[in-house]
Amino acid sequence: MALARRAREGGSYLVRVSLAQTGRWVDGLGRVDGRRTHDLSLDDVQDLIADMDSPFGPLRHVVPAARLSETPAFWSRPSVPLGTHAPAWPA
């Protein structure tokens, strides 16, 4: 609604949304009839998956979405249990 209003009247608008509810809404839309879409297997997305060690054990995760030409994006720190680090920016 805010985008339509901005296109019609101009201005900017504060919008608060829930990512989880947006995902639920998108999932609820279902598949588009007539499109030949299929559920993906692990082999289909293998180039988007990486593994790393973590305090929880081996961790399989999605690689960063950013694709940079000079510096490849990567996760340098795995997930850790709460309280592992002091609440401060790393040096």
Short mmCIF file of C-alpha atoms in Angstrom, two decimals:
data_model
loop_
_atom_site.label_atom_id
_atom_site.label_comp_id
_atom_site.label_asym_id
_atom_site.label_seq_id
_atom_site.Cartn_x
_atom_site.Cartn_y
_atom_site.Cartn_z
CA MET A 1 0.00 0.00 0.00
CA ALA A 2 2.87 2.35 0.82
CA LEU A 3 4.48 1.74 -2.58
CA ALA A 4 1.21 2.43 -4.38
CA ARG A 5 0.68 5.59 -2.33
CA ARG A 6 4.25 6.74 -3.02
CA ALA A 7 3.73 6.20 -6.75
CA ARG A 8 0.45 8.08 -6.65
CA GLU A 9 1.24 10.93 -4.22
CA GLY A 10 5.00 10.87 -3.65
CA GLY A 11 6.63 11.04 -0.26
CA SER A 12 7.99 8.30 1.95
CA TYR A 13 6.30 6.06 4.49
CA LEU A 14 7.38 3.99 7.48
CA VAL A 15 6.33 0.38 7.05
CA ARG A 16 6.77 -2.29 9.70
CA VAL A 17 6.50 -5.85 8.44
CA SER A 18 7.31 -9.31 9.70
CA LEU A 19 9.71 -11.33 7.55
CA ALA A 20 8.26 -14.56 8.93
CA GLN A 21 4.68 -13.52 8.15
CA THR A 22 5.73 -12.35 4.68
CA GLY A 23 7.31 -15.76 4.04
CA ARG A 24 4.16 -17.46 5.28
CA TRP A 25 2.05 -15.30 2.98
CA VAL A 26 4.28 -16.06 -0.04
CA ASP A 27 4.21 -19.79 0.77
CA GLY A 28 0.44 -19.64 1.03
CA LEU A 29 0.18 -18.31 -2.53
CA GLY A 30 1.00 -21.77 -3.81
CA ARG A 31 2.36 -22.70 -7.22
CA VAL A 32 1.39 -20.98 -10.44
CA ASP A 33 -0.66 -23.24 -12.72
CA GLY A 34 0.95 -23.95 -16.06
CA ARG A 35 4.52 -23.45 -14.84
CA ARG A 36 6.73 -26.49 -14.77
CA THR A 37 8.29 -25.96 -11.35
CA HIS A 38 9.50 -28.81 -9.20
CA ASP A 39 10.82 -29.22 -5.70
CA LEU A 40 14.60 -28.89 -5.65
CA SER A 41 16.85 -31.66 -4.43
CA LEU A 42 20.14 -31.19 -2.57
CA ASP A 43 21.99 -31.87 -5.84
CA ASP A 44 20.12 -28.97 -7.49
CA VAL A 45 21.38 -26.46 -4.90
CA GLN A 46 24.75 -27.97 -3.99
CA ASP A 47 26.60 -24.89 -5.31
CA LEU A 48 24.64 -22.76 -2.82
CA ILE A 49 25.50 -24.87 0.25
CA ALA A 50 28.66 -24.87 2.36
CA ASP A 51 29.81 -26.74 5.46
CA MET A 52 31.79 -25.44 8.45
CA ASP A 53 32.62 -26.57 11.96
CA SER A 54 30.85 -24.89 14.87
CA PRO A 55 30.57 -25.40 18.63
CA PHE A 56 27.32 -27.25 17.87
CA GLY A 57 29.14 -29.66 15.52
CA PRO A 58 29.20 -29.67 11.72
CA LEU A 59 27.06 -26.87 10.30
CA ARG A 60 25.60 -26.88 6.79
CA HIS A 61 24.45 -23.46 5.63
CA VAL A 62 23.48 -21.40 2.61
CA VAL A 63 26.39 -19.40 1.19
CA PRO A 64 26.11 -15.59 1.18
CA ALA A 65 23.88 -14.29 -1.59
CA ALA A 66 26.39 -11.57 -2.54
CA ARG A 67 28.57 -12.36 -5.54
CA LEU A 68 31.52 -9.97 -5.64
CA SER A 69 34.02 -9.93 -8.51
CA GLU A 70 37.16 -9.25 -6.48
CA THR A 71 36.44 -10.46 -2.95
CA PRO A 72 34.34 -13.57 -2.47
CA ALA A 73 31.78 -13.27 0.33
CA PHE A 74 31.97 -15.82 3.14
CA TRP A 75 30.88 -16.38 6.73
CA SER A 76 33.98 -16.13 8.90
CA ARG A 77 32.27 -16.97 12.19
CA PRO A 78 29.89 -19.86 12.76
CA SER A 79 26.87 -19.82 15.03
CA VAL A 80 27.82 -20.17 18.69
CA PRO A 81 25.89 -20.76 21.92
CA LEU A 82 24.51 -17.67 23.66
CA GLY A 83 27.00 -16.16 26.09
CA THR A 84 30.07 -17.38 24.17
CA HIS A 85 31.30 -13.85 23.48
CA ALA A 86 31.07 -10.59 25.40
CA PRO A 87 28.48 -8.16 23.91
CA ALA A 88 31.04 -6.01 22.05
CA TRP A 89 32.16 -5.33 18.48
CA PRO A 90 35.10 -7.54 17.47
CA ALA A 91 38.48 -5.82 17.27
#
